[in-house]
Coordinates of C-alpha atoms and ligand atoms in Angstrom, one line a residue:
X1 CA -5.0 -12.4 -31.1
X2 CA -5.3 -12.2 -27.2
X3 CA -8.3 -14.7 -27.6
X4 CA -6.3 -17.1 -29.6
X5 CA -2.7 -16.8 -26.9
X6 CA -5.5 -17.8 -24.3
X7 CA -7.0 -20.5 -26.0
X8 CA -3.5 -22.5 -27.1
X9 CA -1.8 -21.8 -23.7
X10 CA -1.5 -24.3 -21.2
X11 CA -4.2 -24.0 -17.8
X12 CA -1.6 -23.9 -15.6
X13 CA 0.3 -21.1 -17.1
X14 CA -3.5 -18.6 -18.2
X15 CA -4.0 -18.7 -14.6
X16 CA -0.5 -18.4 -13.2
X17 CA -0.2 -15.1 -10.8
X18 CA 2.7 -12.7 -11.6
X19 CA 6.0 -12.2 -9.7
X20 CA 6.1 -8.6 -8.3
X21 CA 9.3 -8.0 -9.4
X22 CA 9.2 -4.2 -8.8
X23 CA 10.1 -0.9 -11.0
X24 CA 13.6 -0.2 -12.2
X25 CA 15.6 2.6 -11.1
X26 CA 15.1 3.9 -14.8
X27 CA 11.4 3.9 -14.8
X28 CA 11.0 5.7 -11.6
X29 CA 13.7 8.5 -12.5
X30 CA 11.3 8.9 -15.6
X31 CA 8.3 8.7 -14.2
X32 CA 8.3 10.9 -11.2
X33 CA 11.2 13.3 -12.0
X34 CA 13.4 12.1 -9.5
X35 CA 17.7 12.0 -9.5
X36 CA 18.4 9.9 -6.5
X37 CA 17.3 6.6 -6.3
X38 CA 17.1 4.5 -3.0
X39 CA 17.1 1.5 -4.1
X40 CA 15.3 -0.8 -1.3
X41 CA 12.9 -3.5 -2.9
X42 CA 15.2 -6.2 -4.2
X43 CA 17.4 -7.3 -1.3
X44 CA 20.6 -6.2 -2.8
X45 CA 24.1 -5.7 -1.4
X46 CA 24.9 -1.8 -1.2
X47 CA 28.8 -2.5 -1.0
X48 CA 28.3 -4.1 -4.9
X49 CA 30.5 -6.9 -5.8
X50 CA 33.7 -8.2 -4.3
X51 CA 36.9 -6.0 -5.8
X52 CA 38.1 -9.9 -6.7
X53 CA 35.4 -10.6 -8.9
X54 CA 35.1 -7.5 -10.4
X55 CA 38.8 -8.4 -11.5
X56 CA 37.5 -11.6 -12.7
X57 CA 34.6 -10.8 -14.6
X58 CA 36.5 -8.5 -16.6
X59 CA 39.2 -11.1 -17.8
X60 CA 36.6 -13.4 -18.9
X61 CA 35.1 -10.6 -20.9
X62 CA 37.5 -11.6 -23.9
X63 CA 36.5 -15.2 -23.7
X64 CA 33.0 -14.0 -24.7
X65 CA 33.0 -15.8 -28.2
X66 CA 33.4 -19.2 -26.7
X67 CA 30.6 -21.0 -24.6
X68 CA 31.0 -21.7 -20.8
X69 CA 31.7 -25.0 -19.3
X70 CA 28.1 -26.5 -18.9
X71 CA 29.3 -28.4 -15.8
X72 CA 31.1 -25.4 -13.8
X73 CA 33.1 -27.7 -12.8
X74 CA 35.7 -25.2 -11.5
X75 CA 33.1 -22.9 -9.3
X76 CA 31.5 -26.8 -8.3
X77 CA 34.8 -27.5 -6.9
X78 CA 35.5 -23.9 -5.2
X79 CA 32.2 -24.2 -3.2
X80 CA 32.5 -28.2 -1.8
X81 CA 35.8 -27.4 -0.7
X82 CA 33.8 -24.1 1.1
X83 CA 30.9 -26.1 2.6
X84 CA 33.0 -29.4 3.3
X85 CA 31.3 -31.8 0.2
X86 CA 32.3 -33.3 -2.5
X87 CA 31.1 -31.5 -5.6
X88 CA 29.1 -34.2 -7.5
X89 CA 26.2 -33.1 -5.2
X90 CA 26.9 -29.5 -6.1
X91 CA 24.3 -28.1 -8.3
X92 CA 24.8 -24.8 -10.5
X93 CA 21.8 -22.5 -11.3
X94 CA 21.1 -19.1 -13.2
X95 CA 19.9 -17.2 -9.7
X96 CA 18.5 -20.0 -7.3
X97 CA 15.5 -19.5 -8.8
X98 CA 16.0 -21.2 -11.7
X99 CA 17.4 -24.3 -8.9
X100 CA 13.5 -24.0 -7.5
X101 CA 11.9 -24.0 -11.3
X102 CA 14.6 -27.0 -12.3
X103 CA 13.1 -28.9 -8.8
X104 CA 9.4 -28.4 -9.7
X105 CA 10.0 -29.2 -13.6
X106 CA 11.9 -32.5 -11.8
X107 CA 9.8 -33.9 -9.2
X108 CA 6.2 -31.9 -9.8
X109 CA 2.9 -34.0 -11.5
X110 CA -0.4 -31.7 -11.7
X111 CA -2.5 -32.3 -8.1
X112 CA 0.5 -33.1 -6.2
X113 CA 1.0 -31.2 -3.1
X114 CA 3.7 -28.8 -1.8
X115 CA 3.7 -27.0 1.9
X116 CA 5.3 -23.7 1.8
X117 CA 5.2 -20.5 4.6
X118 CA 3.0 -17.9 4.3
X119 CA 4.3 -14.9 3.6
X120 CA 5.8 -16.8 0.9
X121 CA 8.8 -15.9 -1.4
X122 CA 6.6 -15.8 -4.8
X123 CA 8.6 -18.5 -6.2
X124 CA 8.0 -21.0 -4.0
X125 CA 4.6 -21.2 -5.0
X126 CA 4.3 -19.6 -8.5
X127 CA 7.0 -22.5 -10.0
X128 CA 4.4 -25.7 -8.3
X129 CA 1.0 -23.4 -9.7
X130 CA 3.0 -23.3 -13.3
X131 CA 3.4 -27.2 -12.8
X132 CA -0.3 -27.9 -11.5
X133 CA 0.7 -28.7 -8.0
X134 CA -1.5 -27.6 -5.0
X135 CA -0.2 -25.4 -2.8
X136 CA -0.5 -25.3 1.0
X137 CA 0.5 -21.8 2.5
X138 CA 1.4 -22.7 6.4
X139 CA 1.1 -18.9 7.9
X140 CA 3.7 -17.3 10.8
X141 CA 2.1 -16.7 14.0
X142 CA 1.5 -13.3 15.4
X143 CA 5.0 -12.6 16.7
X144 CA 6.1 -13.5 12.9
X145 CA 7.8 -16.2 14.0
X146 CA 7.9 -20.0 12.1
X147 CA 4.6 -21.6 13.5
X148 CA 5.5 -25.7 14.0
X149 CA 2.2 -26.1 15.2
X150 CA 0.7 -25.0 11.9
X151 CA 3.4 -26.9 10.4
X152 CA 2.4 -29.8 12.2
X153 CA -1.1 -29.4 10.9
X154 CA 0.2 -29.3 7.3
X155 CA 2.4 -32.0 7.4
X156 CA 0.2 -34.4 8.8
X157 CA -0.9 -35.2 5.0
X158 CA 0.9 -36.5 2.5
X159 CA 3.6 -33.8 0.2
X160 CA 5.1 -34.4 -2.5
X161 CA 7.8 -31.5 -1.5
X162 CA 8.0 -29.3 1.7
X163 CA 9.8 -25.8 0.5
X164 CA 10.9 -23.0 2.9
X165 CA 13.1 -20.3 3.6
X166 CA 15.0 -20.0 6.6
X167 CA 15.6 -17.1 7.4
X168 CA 12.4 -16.2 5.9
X169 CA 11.8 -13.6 2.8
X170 CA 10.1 -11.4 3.3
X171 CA 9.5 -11.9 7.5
X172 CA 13.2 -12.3 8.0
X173 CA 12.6 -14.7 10.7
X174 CA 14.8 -17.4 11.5
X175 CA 14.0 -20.8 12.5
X176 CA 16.1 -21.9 15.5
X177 CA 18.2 -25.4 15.6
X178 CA 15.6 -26.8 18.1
X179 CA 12.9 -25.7 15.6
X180 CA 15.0 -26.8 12.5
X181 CA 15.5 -30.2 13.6
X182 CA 11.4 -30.6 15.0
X183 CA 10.4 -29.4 11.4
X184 CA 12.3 -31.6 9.6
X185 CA 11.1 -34.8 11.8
X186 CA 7.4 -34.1 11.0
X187 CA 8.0 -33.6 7.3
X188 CA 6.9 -36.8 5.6
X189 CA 10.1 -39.1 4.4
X190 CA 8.4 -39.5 1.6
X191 CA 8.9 -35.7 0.1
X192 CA 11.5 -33.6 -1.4
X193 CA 13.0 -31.1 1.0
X194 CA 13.9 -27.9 0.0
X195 CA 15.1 -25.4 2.0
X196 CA 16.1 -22.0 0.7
X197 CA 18.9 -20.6 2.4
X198 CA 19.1 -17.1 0.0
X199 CA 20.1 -15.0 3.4
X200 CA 22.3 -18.0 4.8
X201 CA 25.2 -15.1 5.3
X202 CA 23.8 -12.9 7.4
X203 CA 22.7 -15.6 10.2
X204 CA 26.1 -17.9 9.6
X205 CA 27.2 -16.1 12.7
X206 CA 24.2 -16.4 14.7
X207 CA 24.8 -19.3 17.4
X208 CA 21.0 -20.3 16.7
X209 CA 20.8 -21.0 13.1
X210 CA 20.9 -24.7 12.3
X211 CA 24.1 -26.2 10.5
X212 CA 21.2 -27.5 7.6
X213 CA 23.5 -29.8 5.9
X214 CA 24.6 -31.5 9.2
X215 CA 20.6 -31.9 10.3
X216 CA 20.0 -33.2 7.2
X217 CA 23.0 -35.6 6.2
X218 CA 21.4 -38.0 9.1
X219 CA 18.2 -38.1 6.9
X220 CA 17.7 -40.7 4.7
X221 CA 15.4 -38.5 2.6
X222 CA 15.7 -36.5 -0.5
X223 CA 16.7 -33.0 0.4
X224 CA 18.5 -29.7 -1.2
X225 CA 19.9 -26.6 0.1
X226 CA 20.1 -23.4 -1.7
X227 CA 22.4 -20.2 -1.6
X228 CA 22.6 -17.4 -4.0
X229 CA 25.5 -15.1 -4.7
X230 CA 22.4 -12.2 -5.3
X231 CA 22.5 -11.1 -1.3
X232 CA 25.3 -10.9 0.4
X233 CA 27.6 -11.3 -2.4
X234 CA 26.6 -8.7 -4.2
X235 CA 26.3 -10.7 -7.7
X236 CA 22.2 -10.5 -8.2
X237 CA 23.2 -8.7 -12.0
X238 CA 24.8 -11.9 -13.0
X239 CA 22.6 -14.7 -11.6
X240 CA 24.4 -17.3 -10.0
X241 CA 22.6 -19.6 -7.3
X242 CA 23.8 -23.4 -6.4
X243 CA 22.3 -26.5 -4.6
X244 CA 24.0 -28.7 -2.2
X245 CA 22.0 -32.2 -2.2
X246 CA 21.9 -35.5 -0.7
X247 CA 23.5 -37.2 -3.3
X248 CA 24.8 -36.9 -6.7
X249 CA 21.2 -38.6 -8.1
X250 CA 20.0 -35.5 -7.3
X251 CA 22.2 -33.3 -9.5
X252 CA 22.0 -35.6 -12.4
X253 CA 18.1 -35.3 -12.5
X254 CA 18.6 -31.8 -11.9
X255 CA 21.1 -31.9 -15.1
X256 CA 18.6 -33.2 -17.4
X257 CA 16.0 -30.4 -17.1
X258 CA 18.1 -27.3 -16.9
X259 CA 19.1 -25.4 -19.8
X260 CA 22.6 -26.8 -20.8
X261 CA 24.8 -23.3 -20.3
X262 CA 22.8 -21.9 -17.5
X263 CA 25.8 -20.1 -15.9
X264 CA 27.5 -17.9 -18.1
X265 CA 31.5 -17.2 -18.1
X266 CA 31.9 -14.1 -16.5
X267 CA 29.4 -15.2 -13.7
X268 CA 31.2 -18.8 -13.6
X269 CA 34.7 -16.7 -12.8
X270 CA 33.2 -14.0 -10.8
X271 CA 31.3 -15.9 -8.1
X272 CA 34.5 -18.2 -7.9
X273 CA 36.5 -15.1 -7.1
X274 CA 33.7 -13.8 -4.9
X275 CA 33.9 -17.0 -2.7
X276 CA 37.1 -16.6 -2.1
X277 CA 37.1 -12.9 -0.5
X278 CA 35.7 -13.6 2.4
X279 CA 37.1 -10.0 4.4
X280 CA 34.1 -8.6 1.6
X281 CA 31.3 -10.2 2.7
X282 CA 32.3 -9.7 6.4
X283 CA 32.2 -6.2 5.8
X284 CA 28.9 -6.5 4.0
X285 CA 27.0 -8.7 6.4
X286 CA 28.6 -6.1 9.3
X287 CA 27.1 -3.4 7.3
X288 CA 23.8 -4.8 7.5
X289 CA 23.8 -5.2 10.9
X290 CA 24.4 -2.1 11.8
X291 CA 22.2 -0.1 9.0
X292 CA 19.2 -2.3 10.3
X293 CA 19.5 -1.7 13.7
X294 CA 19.1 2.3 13.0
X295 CA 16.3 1.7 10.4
X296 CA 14.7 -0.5 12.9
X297 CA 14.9 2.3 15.5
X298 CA 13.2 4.8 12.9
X299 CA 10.5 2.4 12.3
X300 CA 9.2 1.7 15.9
X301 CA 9.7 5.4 16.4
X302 CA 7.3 6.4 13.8
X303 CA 4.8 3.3 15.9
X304 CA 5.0 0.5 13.7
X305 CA 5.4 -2.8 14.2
X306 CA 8.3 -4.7 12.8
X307 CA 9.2 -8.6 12.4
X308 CA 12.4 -9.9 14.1
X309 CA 14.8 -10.1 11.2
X310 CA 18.5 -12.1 10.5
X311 CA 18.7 -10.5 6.9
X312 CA 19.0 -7.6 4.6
X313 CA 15.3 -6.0 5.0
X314 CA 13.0 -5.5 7.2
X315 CA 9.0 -6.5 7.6
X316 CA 7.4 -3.5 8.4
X317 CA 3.7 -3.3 9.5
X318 CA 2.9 0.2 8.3
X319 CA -0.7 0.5 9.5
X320 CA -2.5 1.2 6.3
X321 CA -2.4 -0.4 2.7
X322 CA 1.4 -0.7 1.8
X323 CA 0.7 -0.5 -1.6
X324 CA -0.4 3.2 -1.7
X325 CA 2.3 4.1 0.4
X326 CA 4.6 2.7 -1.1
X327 CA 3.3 4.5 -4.5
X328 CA 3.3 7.1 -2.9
X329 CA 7.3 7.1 -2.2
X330 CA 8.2 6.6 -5.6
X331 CA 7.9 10.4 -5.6
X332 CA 10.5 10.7 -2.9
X333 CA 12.6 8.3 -5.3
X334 CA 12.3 4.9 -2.7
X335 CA 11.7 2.2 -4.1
X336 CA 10.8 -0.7 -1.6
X337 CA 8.7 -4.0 -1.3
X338 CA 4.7 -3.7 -0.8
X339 CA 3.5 -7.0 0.0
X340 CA 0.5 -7.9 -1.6
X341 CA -0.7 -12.0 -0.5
X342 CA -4.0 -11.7 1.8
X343 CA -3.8 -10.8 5.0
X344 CA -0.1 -9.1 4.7
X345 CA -1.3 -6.1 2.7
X346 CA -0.5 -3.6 5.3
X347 CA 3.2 -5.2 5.7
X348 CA 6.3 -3.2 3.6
X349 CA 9.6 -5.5 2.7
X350 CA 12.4 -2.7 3.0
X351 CA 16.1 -4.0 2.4
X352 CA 18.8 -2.5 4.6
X353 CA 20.8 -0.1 1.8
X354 CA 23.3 2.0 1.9
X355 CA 23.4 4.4 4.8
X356 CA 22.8 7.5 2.1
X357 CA 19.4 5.2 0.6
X358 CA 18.4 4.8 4.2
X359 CA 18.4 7.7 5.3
X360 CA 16.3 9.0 2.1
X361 CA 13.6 6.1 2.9
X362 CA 13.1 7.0 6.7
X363 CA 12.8 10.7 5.6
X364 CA 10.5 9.9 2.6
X365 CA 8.4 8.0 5.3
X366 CA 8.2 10.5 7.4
X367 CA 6.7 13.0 4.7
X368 CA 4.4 10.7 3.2
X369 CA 2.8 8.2 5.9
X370 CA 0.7 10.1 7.5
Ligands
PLP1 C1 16.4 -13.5 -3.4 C2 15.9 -14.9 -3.1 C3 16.1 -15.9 -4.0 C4 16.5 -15.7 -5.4 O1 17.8 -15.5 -5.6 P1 18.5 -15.6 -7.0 O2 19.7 -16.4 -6.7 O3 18.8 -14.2 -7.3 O4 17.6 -16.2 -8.0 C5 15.7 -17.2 -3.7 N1 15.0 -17.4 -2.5 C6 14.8 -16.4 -1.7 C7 14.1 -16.7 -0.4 C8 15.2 -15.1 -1.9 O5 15.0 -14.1 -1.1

């Protein structure tokens, strides 16, 4: 049977890598005998989900029976008025990775070539592969810091579409304005730009990160920006992601490869409510800050080196293969991040959790890295 799935399946997909998604909390209490559960590989918001949309999740409970509005027109509306657009070029998706397989399924022919950072968000390479594209991997430098000049390098040949996060998962560095708006001139006009704002909450504040969407309104180019409710809104269980594009063209390409109800009801009315309690994700993004400071602290104490972040986790270089160690916390109940692309196999991704989850991890680390 295996021999048979082979033959009939498509190249692209037999030789597709997998997304290391991680173990559930489940799993691990099974496995290992363990009752608490720090819960620090995923990049999710200890404080949960806005009181508000807890609210409105619930109420649409009882309109279960009836299928959503394929358009979410309403939560469209409720985020233009938010980032100052119209919402014709507001595009909905289930998690905003399903905006990044809907942009490769759009705009991707086999051999064509996308330029993405290294260490990569496995999506931002794994939806091109599926597709056939070729993927160039434009490395950080050694402070883990956005490397134009690479950049430069990589750009200097023609791309069909130039995908990055900023800040950066799983390095957490940001890209400055100055650097921004250098990056975005040597990007061919000719591409589709796609920059992945998933941690756009926790650096809103910071008087460095570029205003994207101003930048990029003065290019005459095709470009998208994506957000997620899954970090600092605290919303990851229900997958809700959106786009904010050039133009309206955009969406309705968009539209005709996504699946038609992609954003169920309760999602639909729970990320609407979730915009609009701002005080929540204040207090969420202030809780970060704080929490990753301290776990930053631990870190260098214990003499390891760790990237700059503007986000929810930390890049941790741990000194020895991350993978093991991080096998070997399970036992101790954390669950974080390994990394596992070449050259980054020493590097752990831990998000910032609660101040209980935190706490377990640094003591956890302490037992079992020597
Ligand atoms: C978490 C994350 C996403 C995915 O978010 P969803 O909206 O949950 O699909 C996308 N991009 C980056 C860089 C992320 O870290």
């Amino acid at each position: 049977m295996k021999e048979t799935i082979e033959r009939l399946a498509r190249r692209e997909a037999r030789q597709l890598g997998r997304y290391n998604s991680g173990l559930s909390d489940d799993a691990v209490r099974q496995r290992f005998a363990v009752k608490d559960i720090a819960r620090l590989a995923s990049n999710e918001n200890p404080l949960g989900m806005s009181p508000l949309a807890d609210a409105a999740l619930w109420a649409e409970v009882t309109r279960t029976a009836c299928y959503p509005d394929p358009a979410s027109l309403q939560l469209r509306a409720v985020i233009a008025a938010r980032t100052g657009m119209t919402p014709e070029p507001v595009v909905m998706g289930n998690g905003s990775e399903n905006l990044l397989e809907m942009l490769c399924l759009a705009f991707l022919n086999p051999g064509d070539r996308v330029v993405t950072l290294l260490p990569s968000f496995g999506l931002h390479h794994l939806y091109p592969n599926m597709l056939g594209a070729e993927v160039t991997l434009v490395p950080v430098n050694v402070q883990m810091e956005y490397d134009l000049d690479a950049w430069a390098q990589a750009l200097a040949q023609p791309a069909k579409m130039v995908v990055f996060s900023n800040p950066s998962n799983p390095v957490g560095c940001m890209l400055g304005r100055e650097g921004f708006e250098r990056l975005i001139a040597m990007t061919p006009p000719d591409c589709v730009l796609v920059i992945d704002e998933a941690y756009y909450e926790y650096c809103a504040a910071h008087p460095d990160y570029p205003y994207s969407l101003c930048v990029l309104r003065q290019q005459a180019r095709p470009w998208i920006v994506l957000r997620t409710f899954s970090k600092a809104y605290g919303l990851a269980g229900l997958r809700v992601g959106y786009g904010l594009a050039c133009h309206a063209e955009m969406v309705e390409l968009l539209d005709r490869v996504r699946t038609p109800f992609n954003i169920n009801r309760m999602a639909q009315a729970a990320a609407q409510a979730a915009l609009l309690d701002v005080a929540h994700v204040a207090r969420s993004v202030t809780h970060v800050t704080q929490q990753r400071a301290w776990l930053r602290d631990q870190l260098l104490a214990m003499g390891w080196g760790v990237a700059p972040s503007q986000t929810n986790f930390l890049f941790v270089n741990v000194a020895q293969d991350s993978a093991a160690l991080a096998e070997r916390l399970l036992h101790f109940g954390v669950i974080v991040k390994p990394w596992l692309e070449a050259g980054y196999t020493q590097w752990l991704r831990i998000s910032v959790g609660s101040e209980a989850a935190n706490q377990q991890c640094i003591a956890a680390l302490r037992q079992c890295a020597q």
